[in-house]
Coordinates of C-alpha atoms in Angstrom, one line a residue:
M86 CA 28.0 146.2 -120.4
R87 CA 30.6 145.5 -117.7
S88 CA 29.0 142.2 -116.8
L89 CA 29.0 141.2 -120.4
K90 CA 32.7 142.1 -120.8
S91 CA 33.5 140.2 -117.6
A92 CA 31.7 137.2 -118.9
F93 CA 33.6 137.4 -122.2
V94 CA 37.0 137.6 -120.4
A95 CA 36.1 134.7 -118.2
L96 CA 35.1 132.7 -121.2
L97 CA 38.3 133.6 -123.1
F98 CA 40.6 132.7 -120.2
G99 CA 38.7 129.6 -119.4
T100 CA 38.9 128.5 -123.0
V101 CA 42.6 129.3 -123.2
G102 CA 43.1 127.4 -120.0
L103 CA 41.4 124.3 -121.4
V104 CA 43.6 124.5 -124.5
T105 CA 47.0 124.9 -122.7
L106 CA 46.4 122.6 -119.6
P107 CA 48.2 119.5 -120.9
S108 CA 51.8 120.8 -120.5
T109 CA 53.4 117.4 -119.9
P110 CA 53.3 114.3 -122.1
V111 CA 50.4 112.0 -121.6
L112 CA 52.7 109.0 -121.0
A113 CA 54.6 110.8 -118.2
Q114 CA 51.3 111.3 -116.4
A115 CA 50.6 107.6 -116.4
A116 CA 50.7 105.8 -113.1
L117 CA 50.7 102.0 -112.8
T118 CA 50.0 99.8 -109.8
G119 CA 51.2 96.3 -109.2
A120 CA 51.3 93.7 -106.4
G121 CA 52.7 90.3 -105.7
A122 CA 56.0 88.5 -105.2
T123 CA 58.6 89.4 -102.6
F124 CA 61.3 87.5 -104.4
P125 CA 61.9 90.2 -107.0
E126 CA 61.1 93.2 -104.9
P127 CA 64.7 94.5 -104.8
I128 CA 65.1 94.6 -108.5
Y129 CA 61.5 95.7 -109.2
S130 CA 62.1 98.7 -106.8
R131 CA 65.2 99.6 -108.7
W132 CA 63.5 99.2 -112.1
F133 CA 60.6 101.3 -111.1
S134 CA 62.8 104.1 -109.8
E135 CA 65.1 104.0 -112.9
Y136 CA 62.1 103.9 -115.3
N137 CA 60.5 106.8 -113.5
K138 CA 63.6 108.9 -114.0
K139 CA 63.7 108.0 -117.6
T140 CA 60.0 108.5 -118.5
G141 CA 58.1 110.1 -115.6
V142 CA 55.9 107.0 -115.3
K143 CA 55.2 106.2 -111.7
I144 CA 54.9 102.5 -110.8
N145 CA 53.6 101.7 -107.3
Y146 CA 54.3 98.1 -106.1
Q147 CA 53.2 96.2 -103.0
A148 CA 55.2 93.1 -102.2
I149 CA 52.4 91.0 -100.7
G150 CA 53.5 87.5 -101.9
S151 CA 52.9 85.6 -105.1
G152 CA 49.5 84.3 -104.0
G153 CA 48.3 87.9 -103.4
G154 CA 49.7 89.0 -106.8
I155 CA 47.6 86.3 -108.6
K156 CA 44.5 87.2 -106.6
Q157 CA 44.9 91.0 -107.3
I158 CA 45.4 90.6 -111.1
L159 CA 42.3 88.3 -111.3
A160 CA 40.3 90.9 -109.3
K161 CA 41.6 93.6 -111.6
T162 CA 42.6 95.8 -108.7
V163 CA 46.1 96.3 -110.1
D164 CA 47.5 96.9 -113.6
F165 CA 49.9 93.9 -113.3
G166 CA 50.5 91.1 -110.9
A167 CA 53.8 89.5 -109.9
S168 CA 54.5 85.9 -109.0
D169 CA 57.3 83.4 -108.6
A170 CA 54.7 80.7 -109.3
A171 CA 53.3 80.6 -112.8
M172 CA 49.5 80.8 -112.9
S173 CA 47.7 77.5 -113.1
D174 CA 45.2 76.5 -115.8
E175 CA 42.4 77.0 -113.2
D176 CA 43.5 80.5 -112.3
L177 CA 43.9 81.5 -116.0
A178 CA 40.4 80.3 -116.7
K179 CA 39.1 82.5 -113.9
A180 CA 40.5 85.6 -115.6
G181 CA 37.9 85.4 -118.4
K182 CA 40.4 86.7 -121.0
P183 CA 44.1 85.9 -121.8
I184 CA 46.8 86.7 -119.3
L185 CA 50.4 86.7 -120.3
M186 CA 53.1 85.5 -117.9
I187 CA 56.3 87.4 -118.7
P188 CA 59.4 86.1 -117.0
T189 CA 61.6 89.0 -115.9
V190 CA 64.7 87.5 -114.1
A191 CA 65.7 84.2 -112.5
G192 CA 67.1 83.6 -109.1
P193 CA 68.0 80.9 -106.6
V194 CA 66.2 80.2 -103.3
A195 CA 68.7 79.8 -100.5
I196 CA 68.5 77.5 -97.5
T197 CA 69.5 79.5 -94.5
Y198 CA 70.1 78.4 -90.9
N199 CA 71.1 79.5 -87.5
L200 CA 73.9 77.4 -86.1
S201 CA 76.5 79.0 -83.8
G202 CA 80.0 78.7 -85.3
I203 CA 78.9 77.2 -88.6
A204 CA 79.1 79.6 -91.5
S205 CA 77.9 79.2 -95.1
G206 CA 78.6 75.9 -96.8
L207 CA 76.8 73.2 -94.7
K208 CA 75.8 70.4 -97.1
I209 CA 72.2 69.3 -97.5
N210 CA 70.1 67.5 -100.0
A211 CA 66.4 67.2 -101.0
Y212 CA 65.8 64.0 -99.0
I213 CA 67.2 65.5 -95.8
L214 CA 65.3 68.8 -96.4
A215 CA 62.1 66.9 -97.0
D216 CA 62.4 65.0 -93.7
I217 CA 63.4 68.1 -91.8
F218 CA 60.4 70.1 -93.1
Q219 CA 58.1 67.1 -92.2
G220 CA 59.5 67.0 -88.7
R221 CA 61.1 63.6 -89.2
I222 CA 64.7 64.8 -88.6
K223 CA 64.6 66.6 -85.3
K224 CA 68.3 67.2 -84.3
W225 CA 71.1 68.9 -86.1
N226 CA 73.5 66.0 -85.2
D227 CA 71.3 63.5 -86.9
R228 CA 73.4 60.8 -88.5
R229 CA 72.2 61.6 -92.0
I230 CA 73.3 65.2 -91.8
M231 CA 76.6 64.3 -90.2
D232 CA 77.4 61.7 -92.9
I233 CA 77.4 64.3 -95.7
N234 CA 79.2 66.8 -93.5
P235 CA 82.4 65.0 -92.3
G236 CA 84.6 67.2 -90.2
V237 CA 81.7 69.6 -89.2
S238 CA 80.9 69.6 -85.5
L239 CA 77.1 69.6 -85.6
P240 CA 75.5 70.4 -82.2
N241 CA 72.9 68.3 -80.4
V242 CA 70.3 71.0 -80.9
D243 CA 66.7 70.8 -81.9
I244 CA 66.0 71.8 -85.5
Q245 CA 63.4 74.7 -85.6
V246 CA 61.7 74.7 -89.0
V247 CA 60.6 78.1 -90.4
H248 CA 58.5 78.4 -93.5
R249 CA 56.3 81.0 -95.2
S250 CA 52.8 81.6 -93.7
D251 CA 51.5 83.5 -96.8
G252 CA 51.0 82.3 -100.3
S253 CA 54.5 82.5 -101.8
G254 CA 56.2 81.7 -105.1
T255 CA 59.3 81.0 -103.1
T256 CA 57.4 78.2 -101.4
K257 CA 56.3 77.0 -104.8
I258 CA 59.9 76.8 -106.0
F259 CA 61.1 75.1 -102.8
T260 CA 58.3 72.5 -102.7
D261 CA 58.6 71.9 -106.5
Y262 CA 62.2 71.0 -106.0
L263 CA 61.4 68.6 -103.1
S264 CA 58.5 67.1 -105.0
K265 CA 60.7 66.4 -108.1
V266 CA 63.4 64.6 -106.0
D267 CA 61.4 63.0 -103.1
S268 CA 58.4 61.0 -104.1
G269 CA 57.3 60.8 -100.5
W270 CA 57.1 64.6 -100.3
A271 CA 55.3 64.7 -103.6
T272 CA 52.6 62.3 -102.3
R273 CA 52.2 63.7 -98.8
I274 CA 52.8 67.5 -99.1
G275 CA 53.0 68.3 -102.8
S276 CA 54.0 71.6 -104.5
S277 CA 52.1 74.8 -104.3
T278 CA 52.4 78.5 -103.2
A279 CA 50.9 77.4 -99.9
V280 CA 51.0 73.8 -98.5
K281 CA 49.9 72.2 -95.2
W282 CA 53.1 72.2 -93.3
P283 CA 53.4 69.3 -90.8
T284 CA 55.7 71.3 -88.5
G285 CA 57.4 74.6 -88.0
L286 CA 56.9 78.3 -87.5
G287 CA 55.3 80.5 -90.2
G288 CA 56.8 83.8 -91.1
K289 CA 55.0 86.4 -93.4
G290 CA 57.1 87.3 -96.4
T291 CA 60.8 87.0 -96.8
D292 CA 61.4 89.4 -93.9
G293 CA 59.3 87.2 -91.6
V294 CA 61.1 84.0 -92.4
A295 CA 64.6 85.6 -92.2
S296 CA 63.8 87.3 -88.9
L297 CA 62.6 84.1 -87.3
V298 CA 65.7 82.2 -88.5
K299 CA 68.0 84.9 -87.2
Q300 CA 66.4 85.0 -83.7
T301 CA 65.9 81.3 -83.3
P302 CA 68.9 79.1 -82.4
G303 CA 68.8 75.9 -84.5
A304 CA 66.4 77.3 -87.1
I305 CA 66.4 76.5 -90.8
G306 CA 64.3 78.2 -93.5
Y307 CA 64.3 79.2 -97.2
V308 CA 64.6 82.7 -98.5
E309 CA 65.5 84.5 -101.8
Y310 CA 69.2 84.4 -102.5
A311 CA 69.2 88.2 -103.1
Y312 CA 67.8 88.7 -99.6
A313 CA 70.3 86.3 -98.1
Q314 CA 73.2 88.1 -99.7
Q315 CA 72.1 91.6 -98.8
N316 CA 71.6 90.5 -95.1
Q317 CA 74.7 88.3 -94.9
L318 CA 72.8 85.2 -93.9
P319 CA 74.6 81.8 -93.9
V320 CA 73.4 79.6 -96.7
A321 CA 73.7 75.8 -97.4
T322 CA 75.3 74.0 -100.3
V323 CA 72.6 71.9 -101.9
E324 CA 73.1 68.7 -103.9
N325 CA 72.1 69.1 -107.6
Y326 CA 70.8 66.6 -110.2
N327 CA 74.4 65.6 -111.0
G328 CA 75.2 64.8 -107.3
I329 CA 77.4 67.9 -106.9
F330 CA 76.9 70.2 -103.8
V331 CA 76.7 73.8 -105.0
L332 CA 76.1 77.1 -103.2
P333 CA 73.3 79.3 -104.5
S334 CA 74.7 81.7 -107.1
L335 CA 73.7 83.7 -110.2
A336 CA 75.8 81.4 -112.3
G337 CA 74.0 78.4 -110.9
A338 CA 70.6 79.9 -111.6
S339 CA 71.7 80.9 -115.1
A340 CA 72.9 77.3 -115.7
A341 CA 69.5 76.0 -114.6
A342 CA 67.7 78.5 -116.9
D343 CA 69.8 77.8 -119.9
G344 CA 69.1 74.1 -119.6
A345 CA 65.4 74.5 -119.4
V346 CA 62.9 73.8 -122.1
V347 CA 60.6 76.8 -122.0
P348 CA 57.1 76.3 -123.4
E349 CA 55.1 78.8 -125.4
N350 CA 53.4 80.2 -122.3
Y351 CA 56.7 80.4 -120.4
R352 CA 55.3 78.3 -117.5
V353 CA 58.3 76.2 -116.5
F354 CA 60.0 75.5 -113.2
I355 CA 63.8 75.1 -113.5
T356 CA 64.3 73.3 -110.3
N357 CA 66.6 70.2 -110.2
S358 CA 67.9 71.0 -113.7
K359 CA 70.6 68.9 -115.2
G360 CA 74.2 70.2 -115.3
K361 CA 77.2 70.2 -113.1
A362 CA 76.9 73.9 -112.4
S363 CA 73.1 74.1 -111.9
Y364 CA 71.8 75.2 -108.6
P365 CA 68.8 73.0 -108.0
I366 CA 66.4 75.4 -106.2
S367 CA 66.2 78.1 -108.9
G368 CA 63.2 79.7 -110.6
F369 CA 61.9 82.4 -112.9
T370 CA 59.7 85.2 -111.6
W371 CA 56.9 86.5 -113.8
L372 CA 54.9 89.7 -114.4
L373 CA 51.2 88.9 -115.1
V374 CA 49.4 91.2 -117.5
Y375 CA 46.2 91.0 -119.5
Q376 CA 46.8 90.6 -123.2
Q377 CA 43.8 92.8 -124.0
Q378 CA 44.2 96.1 -122.1
D379 CA 41.1 98.1 -120.9
D380 CA 42.9 101.5 -120.8
A381 CA 44.9 102.8 -123.7
T382 CA 47.2 105.1 -121.7
K383 CA 48.0 102.7 -118.9
G384 CA 48.3 99.8 -121.4
K385 CA 50.8 101.8 -123.5
A386 CA 52.8 102.7 -120.3
L387 CA 52.8 99.0 -119.3
V388 CA 54.0 97.5 -122.6
D389 CA 56.7 100.2 -122.9
F390 CA 57.9 99.3 -119.4
L391 CA 57.9 95.6 -120.2
W392 CA 60.0 96.2 -123.3
W393 CA 62.5 98.3 -121.2
A394 CA 62.6 95.7 -118.5
I395 CA 63.6 92.8 -120.7
H396 CA 66.3 94.9 -122.4
D397 CA 67.8 97.9 -120.5
G398 CA 66.5 96.6 -117.2
Q399 CA 68.5 93.4 -117.3
K400 CA 71.8 95.3 -116.7
F401 CA 70.7 95.9 -113.1
A402 CA 70.1 92.2 -112.4
A403 CA 73.6 90.9 -111.4
S404 CA 74.3 93.8 -109.0
L405 CA 71.1 92.9 -107.1
N406 CA 71.8 89.1 -107.1
Y407 CA 69.5 88.1 -109.9
A408 CA 70.3 86.2 -113.1
D409 CA 69.4 88.0 -116.3
L410 CA 67.3 86.3 -119.0
P411 CA 68.9 84.2 -121.7
P412 CA 69.1 86.1 -125.0
A413 CA 67.0 83.5 -126.9
L414 CA 64.3 83.9 -124.3
V415 CA 64.3 87.7 -124.7
K416 CA 63.7 87.3 -128.4
R417 CA 60.6 85.2 -127.7
L418 CA 59.4 87.7 -125.1
E419 CA 59.6 90.6 -127.7
K420 CA 57.0 88.8 -129.8
S421 CA 54.8 88.2 -126.8
I422 CA 54.8 91.8 -125.7
K423 CA 53.9 92.9 -129.2
T424 CA 50.6 90.9 -128.8
I425 CA 49.4 93.1 -126.0
T426 CA 46.6 95.2 -127.4
Y427 CA 43.9 97.9 -126.9
N428 CA 40.9 97.7 -129.1
G429 CA 42.6 95.0 -131.2
K430 CA 45.7 97.1 -132.0
S431 CA 49.2 96.5 -130.6
L432 CA 50.2 99.0 -127.9
L433 CA 53.9 98.7 -128.6
A434 CA 55.4 101.1 -131.1
Q435 CA 57.2 99.4 -134.0
K436 CA 60.7 98.2 -132.8

């Protein structure tokens, strides 16, 4: 009798336990993983932290470079990828099913350098940059650099080129700019997340490039503007499409974005945009997500986050040195996010 009673009690409490276990909302238990671009890492970190406070959803992100983000989303080892380089037709075909590229913010790529006594403001243009990064201009007091910087005492110092060693959307933006302006660069080097550099030192990630520039006299490299600002790196003024030398800025990136014709799939590079205020080395950064989700809970958490990011998340952009999305683009993105489905049904609650 006692053993029967014990069995009944065990069964009763076990059943009750099963009924009462889910004490927190399902969404709050969701955990998302992502990987990719280093360019937006500061704002993504802030977004993920703020969104976790608001919803309980944990989002783990590894900044491994845009090339890595594309590889990981194609391999389906993450819930979303991140890239400063929109996916190519070839990569999209590899996915086997539709991937949406959701632009999240825009930002400038800054040219930084290490020249004793010369602060931000050194003038430079695409033709000079192309020849520097091909090893054709070797000295800082080269006549071409001096001619556009009258009154600046440029030293007779070797130029030390620093570039990314990993697949990088920042490299894509930088090389896209050079390719648009300099036909020689377009022919010999081209535009990609990873190119065959004729010269220079390779640094992994933004940190690697910045560290090499800071510790190498005469160095020049390209980094995300947000990173340059946060680490007080000197930056160059760059000649834009209208022939005006402009410092990297949020206003300059916004001007470049506002003037861009954005196609249906959002794959556009806003480098060398027209406009007196446009900063020429600017670009969007994208989150990469499958349009047809395989997990209802994760899919719901993901689309809710995307909706939050393009609305409430934008208020954090300026303080972290990113340009927020133009309102007209946000309206288009709302429609795209509503097309993300599970079993043929939209995962986004009616807005």
